[in-house]
XYZ file of C-alpha atoms in Angstrom:
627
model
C 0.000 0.000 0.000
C 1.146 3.583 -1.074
C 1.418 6.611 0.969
C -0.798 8.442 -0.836
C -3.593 5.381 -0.641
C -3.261 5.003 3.124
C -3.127 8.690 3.896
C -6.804 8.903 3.852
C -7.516 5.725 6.143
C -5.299 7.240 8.319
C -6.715 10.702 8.668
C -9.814 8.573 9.433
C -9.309 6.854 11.994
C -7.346 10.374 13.634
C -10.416 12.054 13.396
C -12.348 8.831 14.856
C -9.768 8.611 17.325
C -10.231 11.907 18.689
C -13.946 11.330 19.114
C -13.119 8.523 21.210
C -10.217 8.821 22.767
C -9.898 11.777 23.954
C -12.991 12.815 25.683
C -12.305 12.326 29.386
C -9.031 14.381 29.313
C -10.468 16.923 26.657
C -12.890 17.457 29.007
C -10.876 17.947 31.890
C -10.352 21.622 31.879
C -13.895 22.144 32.440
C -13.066 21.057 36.670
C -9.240 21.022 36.838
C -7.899 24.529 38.108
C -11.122 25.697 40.054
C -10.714 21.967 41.629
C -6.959 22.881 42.504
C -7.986 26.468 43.867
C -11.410 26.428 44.776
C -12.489 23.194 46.128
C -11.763 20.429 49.046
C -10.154 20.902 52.841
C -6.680 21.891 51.198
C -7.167 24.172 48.373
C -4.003 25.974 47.388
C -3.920 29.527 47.806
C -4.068 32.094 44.846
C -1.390 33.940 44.145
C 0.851 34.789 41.195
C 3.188 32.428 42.145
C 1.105 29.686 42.403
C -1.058 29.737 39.577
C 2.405 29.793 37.214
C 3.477 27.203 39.676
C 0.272 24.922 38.992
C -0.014 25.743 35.194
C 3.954 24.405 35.614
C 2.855 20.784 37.221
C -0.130 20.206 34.878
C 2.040 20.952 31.596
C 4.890 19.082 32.930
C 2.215 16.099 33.982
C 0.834 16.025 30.534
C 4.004 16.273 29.101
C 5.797 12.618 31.330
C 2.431 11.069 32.267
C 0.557 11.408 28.628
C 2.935 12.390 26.266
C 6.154 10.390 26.929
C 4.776 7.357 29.266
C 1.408 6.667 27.471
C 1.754 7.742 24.029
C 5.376 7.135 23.550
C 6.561 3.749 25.754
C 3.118 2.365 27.191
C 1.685 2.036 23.577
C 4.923 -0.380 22.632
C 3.595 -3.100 25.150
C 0.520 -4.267 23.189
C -0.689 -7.644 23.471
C -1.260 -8.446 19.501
C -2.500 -4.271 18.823
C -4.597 -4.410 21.756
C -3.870 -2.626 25.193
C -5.365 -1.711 28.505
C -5.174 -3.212 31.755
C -6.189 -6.513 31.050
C -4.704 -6.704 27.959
C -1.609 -5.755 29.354
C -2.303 -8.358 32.404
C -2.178 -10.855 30.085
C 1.036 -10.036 28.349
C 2.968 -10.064 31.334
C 1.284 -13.199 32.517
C 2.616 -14.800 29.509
C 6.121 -14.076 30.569
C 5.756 -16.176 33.852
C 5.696 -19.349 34.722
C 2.801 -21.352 34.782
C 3.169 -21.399 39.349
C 5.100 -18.710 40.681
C 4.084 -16.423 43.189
C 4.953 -13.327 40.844
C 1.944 -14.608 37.987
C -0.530 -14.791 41.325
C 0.754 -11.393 42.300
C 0.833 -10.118 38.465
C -2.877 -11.531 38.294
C -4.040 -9.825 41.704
C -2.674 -6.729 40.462
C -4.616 -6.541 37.082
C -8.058 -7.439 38.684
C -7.485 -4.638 40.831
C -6.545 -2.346 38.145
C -9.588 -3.261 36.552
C -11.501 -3.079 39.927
C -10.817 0.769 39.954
C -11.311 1.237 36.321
C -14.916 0.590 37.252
C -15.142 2.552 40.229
C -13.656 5.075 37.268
C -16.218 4.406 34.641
C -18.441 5.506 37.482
C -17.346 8.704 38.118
C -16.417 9.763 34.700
C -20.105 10.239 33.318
C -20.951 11.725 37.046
C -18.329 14.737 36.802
C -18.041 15.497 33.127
C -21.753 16.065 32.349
C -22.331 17.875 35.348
C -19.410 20.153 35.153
C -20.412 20.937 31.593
C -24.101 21.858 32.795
C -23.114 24.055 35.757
C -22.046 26.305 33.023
C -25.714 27.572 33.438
C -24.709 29.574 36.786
C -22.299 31.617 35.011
C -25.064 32.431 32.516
C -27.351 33.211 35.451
C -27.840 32.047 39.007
C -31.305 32.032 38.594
C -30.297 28.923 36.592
C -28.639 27.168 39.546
C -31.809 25.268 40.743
C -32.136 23.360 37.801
C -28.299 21.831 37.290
C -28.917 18.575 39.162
C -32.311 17.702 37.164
C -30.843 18.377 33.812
C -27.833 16.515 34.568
C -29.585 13.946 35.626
C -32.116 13.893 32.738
C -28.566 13.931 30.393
C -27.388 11.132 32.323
C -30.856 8.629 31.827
C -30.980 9.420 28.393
C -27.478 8.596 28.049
C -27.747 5.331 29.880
C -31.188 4.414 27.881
C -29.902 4.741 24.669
C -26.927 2.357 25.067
C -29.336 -0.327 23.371
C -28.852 1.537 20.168
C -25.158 1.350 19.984
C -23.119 4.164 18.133
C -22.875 2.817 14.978
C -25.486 5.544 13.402
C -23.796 8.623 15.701
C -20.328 7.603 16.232
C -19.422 9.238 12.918
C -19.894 12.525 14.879
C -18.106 12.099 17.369
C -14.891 12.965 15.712
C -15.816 15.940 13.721
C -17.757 17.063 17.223
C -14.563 17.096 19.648
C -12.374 18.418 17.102
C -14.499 21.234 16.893
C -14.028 21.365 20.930
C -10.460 21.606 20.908
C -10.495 24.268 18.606
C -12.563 25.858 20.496
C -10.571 25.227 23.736
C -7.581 26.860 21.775
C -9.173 29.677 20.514
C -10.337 30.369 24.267
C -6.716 29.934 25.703
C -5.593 32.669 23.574
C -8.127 34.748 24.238
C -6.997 34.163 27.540
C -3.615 34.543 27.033
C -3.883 37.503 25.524
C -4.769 39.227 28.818
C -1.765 38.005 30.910
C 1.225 36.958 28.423
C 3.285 36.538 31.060
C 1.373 33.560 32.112
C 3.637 31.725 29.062
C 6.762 31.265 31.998
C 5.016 28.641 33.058
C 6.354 26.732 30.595
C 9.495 26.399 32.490
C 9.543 23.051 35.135
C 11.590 25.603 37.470
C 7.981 27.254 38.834
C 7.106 23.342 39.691
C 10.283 22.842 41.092
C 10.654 25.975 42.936
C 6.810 25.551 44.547
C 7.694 21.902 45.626
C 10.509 23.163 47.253
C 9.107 26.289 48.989
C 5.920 24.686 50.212
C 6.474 20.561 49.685
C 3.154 20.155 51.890
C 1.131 22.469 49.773
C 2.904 21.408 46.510
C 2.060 17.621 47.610
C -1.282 18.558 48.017
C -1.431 20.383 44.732
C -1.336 17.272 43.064
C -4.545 15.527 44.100
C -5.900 17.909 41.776
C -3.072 18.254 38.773
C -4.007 14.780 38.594
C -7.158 15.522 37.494
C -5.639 17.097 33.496
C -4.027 13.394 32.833
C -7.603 11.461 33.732
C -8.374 9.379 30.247
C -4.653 8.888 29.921
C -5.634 5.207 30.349
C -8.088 5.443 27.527
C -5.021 5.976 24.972
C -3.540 2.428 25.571
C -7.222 1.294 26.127
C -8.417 2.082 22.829
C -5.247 1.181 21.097
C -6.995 -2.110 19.298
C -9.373 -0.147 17.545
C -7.703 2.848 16.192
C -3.859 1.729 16.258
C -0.517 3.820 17.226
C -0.207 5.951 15.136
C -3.619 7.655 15.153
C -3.864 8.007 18.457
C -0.240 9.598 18.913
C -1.263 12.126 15.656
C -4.130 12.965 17.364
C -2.185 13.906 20.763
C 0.558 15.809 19.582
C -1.564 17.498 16.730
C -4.473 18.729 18.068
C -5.422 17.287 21.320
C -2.116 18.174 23.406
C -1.708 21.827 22.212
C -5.591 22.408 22.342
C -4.955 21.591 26.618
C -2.273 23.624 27.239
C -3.415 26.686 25.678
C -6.905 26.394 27.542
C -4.996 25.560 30.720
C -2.878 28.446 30.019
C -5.579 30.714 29.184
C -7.590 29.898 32.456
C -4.667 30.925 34.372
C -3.750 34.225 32.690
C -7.812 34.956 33.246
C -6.969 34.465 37.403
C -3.486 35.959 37.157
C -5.634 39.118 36.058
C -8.713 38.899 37.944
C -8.065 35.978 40.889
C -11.947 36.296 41.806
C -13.149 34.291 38.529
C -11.892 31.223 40.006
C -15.506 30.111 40.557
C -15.455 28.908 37.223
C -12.500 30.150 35.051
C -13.350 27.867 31.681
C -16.381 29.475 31.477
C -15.504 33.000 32.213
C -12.986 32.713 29.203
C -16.060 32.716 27.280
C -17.413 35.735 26.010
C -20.844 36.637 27.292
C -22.606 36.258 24.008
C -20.985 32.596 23.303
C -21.740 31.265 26.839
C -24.785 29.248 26.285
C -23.391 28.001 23.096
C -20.431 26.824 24.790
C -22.641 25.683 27.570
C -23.967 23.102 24.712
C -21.109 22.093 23.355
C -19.305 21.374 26.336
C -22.638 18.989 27.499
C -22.299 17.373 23.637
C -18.493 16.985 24.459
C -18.826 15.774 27.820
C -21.999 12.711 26.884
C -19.814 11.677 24.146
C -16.415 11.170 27.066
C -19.069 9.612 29.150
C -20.042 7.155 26.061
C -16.120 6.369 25.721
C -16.215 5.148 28.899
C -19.020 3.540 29.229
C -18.289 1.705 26.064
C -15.048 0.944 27.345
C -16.697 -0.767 30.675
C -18.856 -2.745 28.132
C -15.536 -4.170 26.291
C -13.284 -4.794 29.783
C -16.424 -6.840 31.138
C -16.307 -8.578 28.025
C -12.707 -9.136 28.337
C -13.021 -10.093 31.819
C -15.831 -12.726 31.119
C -12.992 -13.976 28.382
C -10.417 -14.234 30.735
C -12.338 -16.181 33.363
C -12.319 -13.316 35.717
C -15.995 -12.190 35.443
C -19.011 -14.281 35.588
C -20.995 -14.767 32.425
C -23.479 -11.743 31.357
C -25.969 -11.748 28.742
C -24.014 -9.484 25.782
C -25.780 -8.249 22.753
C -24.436 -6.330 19.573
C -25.576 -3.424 18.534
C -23.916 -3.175 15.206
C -24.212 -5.817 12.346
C -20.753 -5.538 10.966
C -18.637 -3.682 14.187
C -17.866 -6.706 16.382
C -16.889 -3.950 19.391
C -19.904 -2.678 19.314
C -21.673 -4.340 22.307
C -24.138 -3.836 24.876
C -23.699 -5.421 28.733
C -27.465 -4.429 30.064
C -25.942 -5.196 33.641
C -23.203 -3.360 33.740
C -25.103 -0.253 31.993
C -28.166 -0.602 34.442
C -25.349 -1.227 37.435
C -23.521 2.197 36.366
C -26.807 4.067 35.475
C -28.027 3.837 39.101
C -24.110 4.355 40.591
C -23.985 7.731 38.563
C -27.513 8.930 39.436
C -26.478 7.997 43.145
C -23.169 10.142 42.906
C -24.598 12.829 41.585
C -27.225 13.305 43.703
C -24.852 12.953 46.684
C -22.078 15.136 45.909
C -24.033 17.824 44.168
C -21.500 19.429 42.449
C -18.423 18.251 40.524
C -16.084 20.399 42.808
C -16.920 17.755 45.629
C -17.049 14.662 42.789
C -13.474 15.443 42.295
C -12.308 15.022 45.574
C -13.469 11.235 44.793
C -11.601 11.029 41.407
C -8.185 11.238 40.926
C -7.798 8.108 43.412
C -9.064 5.580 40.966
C -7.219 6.925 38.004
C -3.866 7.273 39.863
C -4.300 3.741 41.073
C -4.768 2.481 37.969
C -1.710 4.661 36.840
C 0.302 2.627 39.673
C -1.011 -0.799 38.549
C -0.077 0.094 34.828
C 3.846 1.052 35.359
C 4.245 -2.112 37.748
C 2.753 -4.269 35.135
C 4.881 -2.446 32.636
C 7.981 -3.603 34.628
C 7.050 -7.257 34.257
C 6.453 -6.931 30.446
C 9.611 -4.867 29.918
C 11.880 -7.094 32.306
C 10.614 -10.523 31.323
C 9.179 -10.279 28.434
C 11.631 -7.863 26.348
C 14.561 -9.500 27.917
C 15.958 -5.895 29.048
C 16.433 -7.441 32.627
C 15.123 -6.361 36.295
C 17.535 -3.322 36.949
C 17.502 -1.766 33.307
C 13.779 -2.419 33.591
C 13.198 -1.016 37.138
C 15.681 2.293 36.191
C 13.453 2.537 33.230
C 9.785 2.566 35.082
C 11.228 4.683 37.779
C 10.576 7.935 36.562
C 6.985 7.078 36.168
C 6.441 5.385 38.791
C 8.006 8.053 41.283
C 5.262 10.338 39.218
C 2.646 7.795 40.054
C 3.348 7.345 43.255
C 3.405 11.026 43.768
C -0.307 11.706 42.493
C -1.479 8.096 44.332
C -0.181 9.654 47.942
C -1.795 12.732 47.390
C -5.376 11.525 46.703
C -5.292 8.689 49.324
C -5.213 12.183 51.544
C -8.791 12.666 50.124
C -10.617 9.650 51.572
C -12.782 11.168 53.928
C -13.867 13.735 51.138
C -15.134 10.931 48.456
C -11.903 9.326 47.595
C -13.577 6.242 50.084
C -16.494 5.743 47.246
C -14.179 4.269 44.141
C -11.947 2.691 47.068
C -15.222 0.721 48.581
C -16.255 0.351 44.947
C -13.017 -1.441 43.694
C -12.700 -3.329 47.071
C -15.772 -4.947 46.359
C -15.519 -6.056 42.453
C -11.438 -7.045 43.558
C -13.652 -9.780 46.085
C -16.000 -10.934 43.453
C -13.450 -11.066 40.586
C -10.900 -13.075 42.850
C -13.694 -15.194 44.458
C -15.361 -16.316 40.742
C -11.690 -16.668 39.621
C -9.961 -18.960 42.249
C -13.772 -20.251 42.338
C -13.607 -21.158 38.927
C -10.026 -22.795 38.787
C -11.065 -24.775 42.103
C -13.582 -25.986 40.443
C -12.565 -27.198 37.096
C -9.916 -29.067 39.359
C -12.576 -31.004 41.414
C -14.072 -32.062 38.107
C -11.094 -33.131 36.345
C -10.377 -35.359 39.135
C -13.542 -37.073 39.265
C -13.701 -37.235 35.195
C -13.074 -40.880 33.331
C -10.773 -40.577 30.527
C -12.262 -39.787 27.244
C -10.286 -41.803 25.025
C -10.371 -44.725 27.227
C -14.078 -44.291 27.524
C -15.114 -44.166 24.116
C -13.027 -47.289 23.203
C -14.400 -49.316 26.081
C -17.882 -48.686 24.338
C -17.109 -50.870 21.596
C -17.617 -53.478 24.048
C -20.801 -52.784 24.925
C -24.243 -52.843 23.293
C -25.379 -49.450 23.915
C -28.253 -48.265 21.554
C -26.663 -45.435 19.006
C -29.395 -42.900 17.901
C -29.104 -41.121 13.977
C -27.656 -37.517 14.433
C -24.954 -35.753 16.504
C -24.780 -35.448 20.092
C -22.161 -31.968 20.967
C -21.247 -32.461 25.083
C -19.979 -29.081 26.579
C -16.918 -29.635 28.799
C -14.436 -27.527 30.595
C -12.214 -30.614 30.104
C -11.688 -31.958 26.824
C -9.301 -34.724 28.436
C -12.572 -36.209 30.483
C -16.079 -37.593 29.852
C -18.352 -34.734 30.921
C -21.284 -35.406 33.592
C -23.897 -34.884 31.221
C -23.090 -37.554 28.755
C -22.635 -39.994 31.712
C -26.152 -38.762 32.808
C -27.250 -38.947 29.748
C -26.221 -42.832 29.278
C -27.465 -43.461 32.322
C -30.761 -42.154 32.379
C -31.608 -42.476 28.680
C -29.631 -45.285 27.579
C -28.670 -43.897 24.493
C -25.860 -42.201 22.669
C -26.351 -40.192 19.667
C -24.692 -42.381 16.283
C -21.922 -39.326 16.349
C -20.547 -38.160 19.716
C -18.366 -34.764 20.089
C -16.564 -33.877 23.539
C -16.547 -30.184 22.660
C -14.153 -27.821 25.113
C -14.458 -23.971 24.479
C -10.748 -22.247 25.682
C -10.083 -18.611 25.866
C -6.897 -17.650 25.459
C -4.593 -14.167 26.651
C -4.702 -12.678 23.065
C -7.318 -10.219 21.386
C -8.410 -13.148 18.490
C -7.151 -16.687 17.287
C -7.595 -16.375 13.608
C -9.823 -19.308 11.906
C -6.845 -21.458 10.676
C -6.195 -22.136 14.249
C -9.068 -21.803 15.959
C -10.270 -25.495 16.175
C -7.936 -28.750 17.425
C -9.851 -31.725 15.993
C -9.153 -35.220 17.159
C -11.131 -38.613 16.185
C -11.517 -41.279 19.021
C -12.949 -44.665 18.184
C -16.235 -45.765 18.022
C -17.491 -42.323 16.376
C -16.487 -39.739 19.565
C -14.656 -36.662 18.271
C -12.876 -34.049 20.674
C -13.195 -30.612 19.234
C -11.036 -27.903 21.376
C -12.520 -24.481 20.077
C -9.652 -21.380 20.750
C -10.682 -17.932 21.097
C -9.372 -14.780 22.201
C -10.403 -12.247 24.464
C -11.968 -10.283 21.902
C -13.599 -12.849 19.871
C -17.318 -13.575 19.834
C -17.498 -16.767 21.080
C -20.256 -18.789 18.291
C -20.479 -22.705 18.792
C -22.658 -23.137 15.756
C -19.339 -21.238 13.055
C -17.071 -23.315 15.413
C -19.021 -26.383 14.230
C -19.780 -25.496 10.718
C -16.279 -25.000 10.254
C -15.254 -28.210 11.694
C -17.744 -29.797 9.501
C -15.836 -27.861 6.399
C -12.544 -28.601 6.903
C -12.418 -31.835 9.204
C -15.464 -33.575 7.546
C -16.676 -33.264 11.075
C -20.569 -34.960 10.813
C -22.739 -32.027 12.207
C -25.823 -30.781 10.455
C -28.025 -28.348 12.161
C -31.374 -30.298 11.696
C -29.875 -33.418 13.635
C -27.467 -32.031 15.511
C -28.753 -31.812 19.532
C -26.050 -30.036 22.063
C -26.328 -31.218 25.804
C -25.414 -28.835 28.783
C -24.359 -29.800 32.231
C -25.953 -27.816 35.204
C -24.253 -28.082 37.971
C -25.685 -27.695 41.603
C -22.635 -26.465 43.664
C -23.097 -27.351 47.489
C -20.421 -25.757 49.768
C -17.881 -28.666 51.323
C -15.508 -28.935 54.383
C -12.667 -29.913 52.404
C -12.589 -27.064 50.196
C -9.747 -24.789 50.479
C -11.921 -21.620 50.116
C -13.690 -20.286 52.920
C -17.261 -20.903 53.644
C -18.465 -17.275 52.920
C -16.419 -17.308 49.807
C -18.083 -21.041 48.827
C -21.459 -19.031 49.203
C -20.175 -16.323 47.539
C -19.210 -18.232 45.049
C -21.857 -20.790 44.384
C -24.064 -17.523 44.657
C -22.450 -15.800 41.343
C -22.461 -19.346 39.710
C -26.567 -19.967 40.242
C -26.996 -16.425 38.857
C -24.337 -16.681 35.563
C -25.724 -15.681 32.360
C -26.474 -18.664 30.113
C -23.923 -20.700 28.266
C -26.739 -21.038 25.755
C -26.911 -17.071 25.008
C -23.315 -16.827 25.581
C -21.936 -19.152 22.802
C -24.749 -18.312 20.349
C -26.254 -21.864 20.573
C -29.849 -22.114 19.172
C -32.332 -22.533 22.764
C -34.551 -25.253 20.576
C -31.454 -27.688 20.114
C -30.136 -27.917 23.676
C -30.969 -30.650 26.303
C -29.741 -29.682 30.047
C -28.601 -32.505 32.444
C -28.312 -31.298 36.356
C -25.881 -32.958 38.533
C -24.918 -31.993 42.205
C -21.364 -30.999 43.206
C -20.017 -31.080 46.640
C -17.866 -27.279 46.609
């Protein structure tokens, strides 16, 4: 392909990439500096000093944090062109051994990462559409009652029409927030204008200088710096569907200059007149342009919100993939975008979090006091895993590797202690939020593994099994019997069950085993591992990745294609075990966690729905396990 042919696709997917991508941190100047100044027990004084000093940190945090960790290094480590925390979970579990304490502690850290990208995912919506709407009260305080109920009428609708995907408005999106960054550029200058001078901040030497001055103030400065980097994560999230390059053309073309000249601008408007610090994005504004920019920041800040929401939808997903998240029922919205999904859990789940949050902080001065600990944990999570991938799996070695994350983990670190500060003032909601998912994800994980243990102990070889039948006289049936298993190597229950209660076996018999593995897709080629046992059993292993959508009935069509597998859809039937779990002494899990457990398990989404299998050709089979 030519330059001049893939010049276009690229421009593309820039513009689509700056719809998506960048909508939480575009939208971050809206609450940033009036966060820093204005809101919280510690707000940092205004002065001269410190606003240049401030303007200093958040340029210089954009610049390590965004620029050169994110977009530069963290982008390198992607697992097959996809990223984010699992994704990068997975690629430094691959570097480990099979049983080692590190892969236990490399796993406990990535559920955890993707713990608080929930809590997150909550927030996000919560903040950014309400900061956008209190825009009103600079129009007019008579305005002020009615913030909360249009925010949260923004919000429903938002939440609602998640059933009908993006497919028919996503094209907007791009053209929509590039027209917001120009827009927060042409306002920093405007700003600028007033107080040049404000351009010194440039320099790291105000950062320095204020850290060194006033460490304690300059520590707690950062709880709300933080806040300009938030969607950093979203860059290395969203990698898989836009690639490198048009996410790092977006950054440094648009999106990157667009934030520091709005950042600027905000602080030459309070290094001129220190009492607009109220709401200093919105007093850039002209008082003619104010409602329009009122609208356009509420546009901006529903289609950040939609990011993230459709970024929850595709972690679940991943999660469910992975084994760390219990089955949910997953619909597409889109006939030829496989991302395109819809989780009506998780959106009802985060629907009623963000109503909640909203309606308890009230403003998004007091919802920021609960933000920057989730994203700055998260931030933490991502340069440790980063270690293992660049240590072990790039073969640079621990002490090159650790000299190398360093830097950004000092910064992490940094922006972590200052927000834990914040707990009493929300930080303790995405804290109690993550705690809890970290307990289910573990508990249906090491749930999960204990149990496919217990049941390949108790299984009967398959191969043995099927050749001891030719033995017997057993009554074979026309068509194809398919018998789900989490064990390909054993006979599952419900073909025992099924012998035993019936006393029949279909004339064809295939031991089917569905396996997931820690990359985005297994193309077709090697998606199926075929082997023929006597006495007409087959054992079909089915391989897909995280991002596949997992479909029994293709799996089985293309068996039949290329393996002259004997499966036709008008004889085939496909049997299901359901298992009863009852909790046991012996297990090594704790009784509350057996309940736990066994409670998620009962309440799973349906391996029928999940793997596409047609309701009208499945027979279920119950059996009773002692946990």
């Amino acid at each position: 392909m030519n330059t001049a042919s893939a010049s276009p696709g690229r421009v593309r997917l820039t513009l689509l990439a700056t719809g998506i991508v960048y909508g939480d941190i575009g939208t971050s100047p809206l609450y940033t500096l009036s966060t820093i100044f204005n809101a919280g027990t510690h707000p940092v004084g205004i002065n001269p000093m410190h606003i240049l000093a401030v303007l200093s940190l958040i340029f210089w945090s954009l610049m390590v944090v965004v620029s050169i960790k994110y977009v530069v290094f963290i982008m390198r480590a992607d697992n097959k062109g996809e990223g984010g925390i699992m994704a990068l979970m997975a690629l430094a579990l691959r570097s480990l051994q099979a049983r080692s304490r590190l892969r236990t502690g490399v796993m406990t850290l990535g559920i955890l990462g993707a713990a608080l990208f929930y809590g997150d995912s909550v927030i996000t919506p919560a903040i950014s559409v309400l900061s956008a709407v209190e825009g009103l009260e600079i129009a007019s305080q008579d305005l002020k009652p009615f913030v909360i109920p249009i925010t949260l009428v923004i919000l429903w609708l938002l939440f609602v029409f998640q059933r009908r995907g993006t497919a028919g408005i996503g094209r907007w999106f791009g053209p929509i927030m590039v027209l917001w960054f120009v827009t927060l550029a042409i306002l920093g200058v405007i700003g600028i204008l007033r107080a040049p001078q404000v351009l010194q901040a440039l320099s790291p030497v105000y950062a320095f200088d204020f850290i060194i001055e006033s460490p304690w103030v300059g520590f707690l400065s950062l709880g709300g710096v933080v806040l300009a980097v938030t969607g950093a994560e979203a860059l290395y999230a969203d990698m898989g569907h836009f690639g490198r390059f048009p996410i790092q053309l977006a950054w440094f073309g648009l999106v990157l200059p667009s934030l520091v000249l709005n950042y600027f601008g905000q602080g030459a408007l309070l290094l001129a007149d220190p009492t607009d610090i109220s709401n200093p994005f919105f007093r850039l504004a002209p008082a003619w342009a104010l409602y329009a920019l009122v609208g356009l920041a509420t546009v901006a800040t529903v289609i950040a919100s939609q990011a993230v929401i459709s970024g929850t939808f595709s972690i679940t997903r991943q999660g469910m993939q992975l084994g760390y998240i219990p089955r949910l029922n997953v619909l597409q919205t889109s006939s030829d975008q496989q991302g395109q999904i819809f989780i009506p859990a998780i959106n009802w789940a985060l629907m009623l979090a963000v109503i909640a949050l909203v309606m308890g902080f009230q403003s998004s001065a007091h919802l920021a006091t609960a933000y920057g600990i989730a994203v700055t944990g998260t931030m933490v999570i991502t340069s440790l895993l980063a270690l293992i991938v660049v240590s072990r799996l790039w073969h640079v070695g621990w002490i090159k590797g650790a000299l190398l994350i360093f830097v950004f983990l000092a910064v992490d670190m940094a922006f972590f202690g200052a927000n834990l500060i914040k707990i009493e003032e929300g930080g303790w909601f995405p804290l109690s939020a993550a705690l809890v998912l970290f307990v289910l994800m573990m508990t249906w994980k090491q749930g999960r593994d204990w149990l496919r243990l217990k049941l390949q102990q108790d299984a009967l070889d398959v191969h043995a099994f099927a050749a001891a039948l030719g033995q017997q006289t057993i009554t074979r049936v026309a068509g194809t019997g398919v018998f789900l298993t989490g064990n390909p190597d054993g006979v599952p229950h419900a073909l025992l069950h099924n012998l035993k209660h019936n006393k029949v076996l279909h004339e064809h018999v295939v031991v089917l085993c569905v396996r997931f593995h820690d990359v985005p897709t297994v193309p077709e080629a090697e998606r199926l591992d075929y082997q023929v046992l006597p006495n007409e059993f087959y054992r079909l292993v089915v391989n897909f990745g995280f991002k596949d959508e997992p479909d029994i009935p293709r799996a089985l069509y293309l068996a039949a294609a290329e393996q002259d597998l004997p499966v036709l859809p008008m004889s085939t039937s496909y049997f299901i075990g359901r298992e009863t779990l009852i909790p046991g002494a012996a297990s090594p899990i704790p009784l509350w966690r057996q309940k736990l457990f066994i409670g998620m398990f009962r309440n799973a989404g349906s391996v029928v729905s999940y793997f596409n299998i047609p309701p009208n050709m499945v027979v279920e089979l119950g059996t009773q396990i002692v946990f």
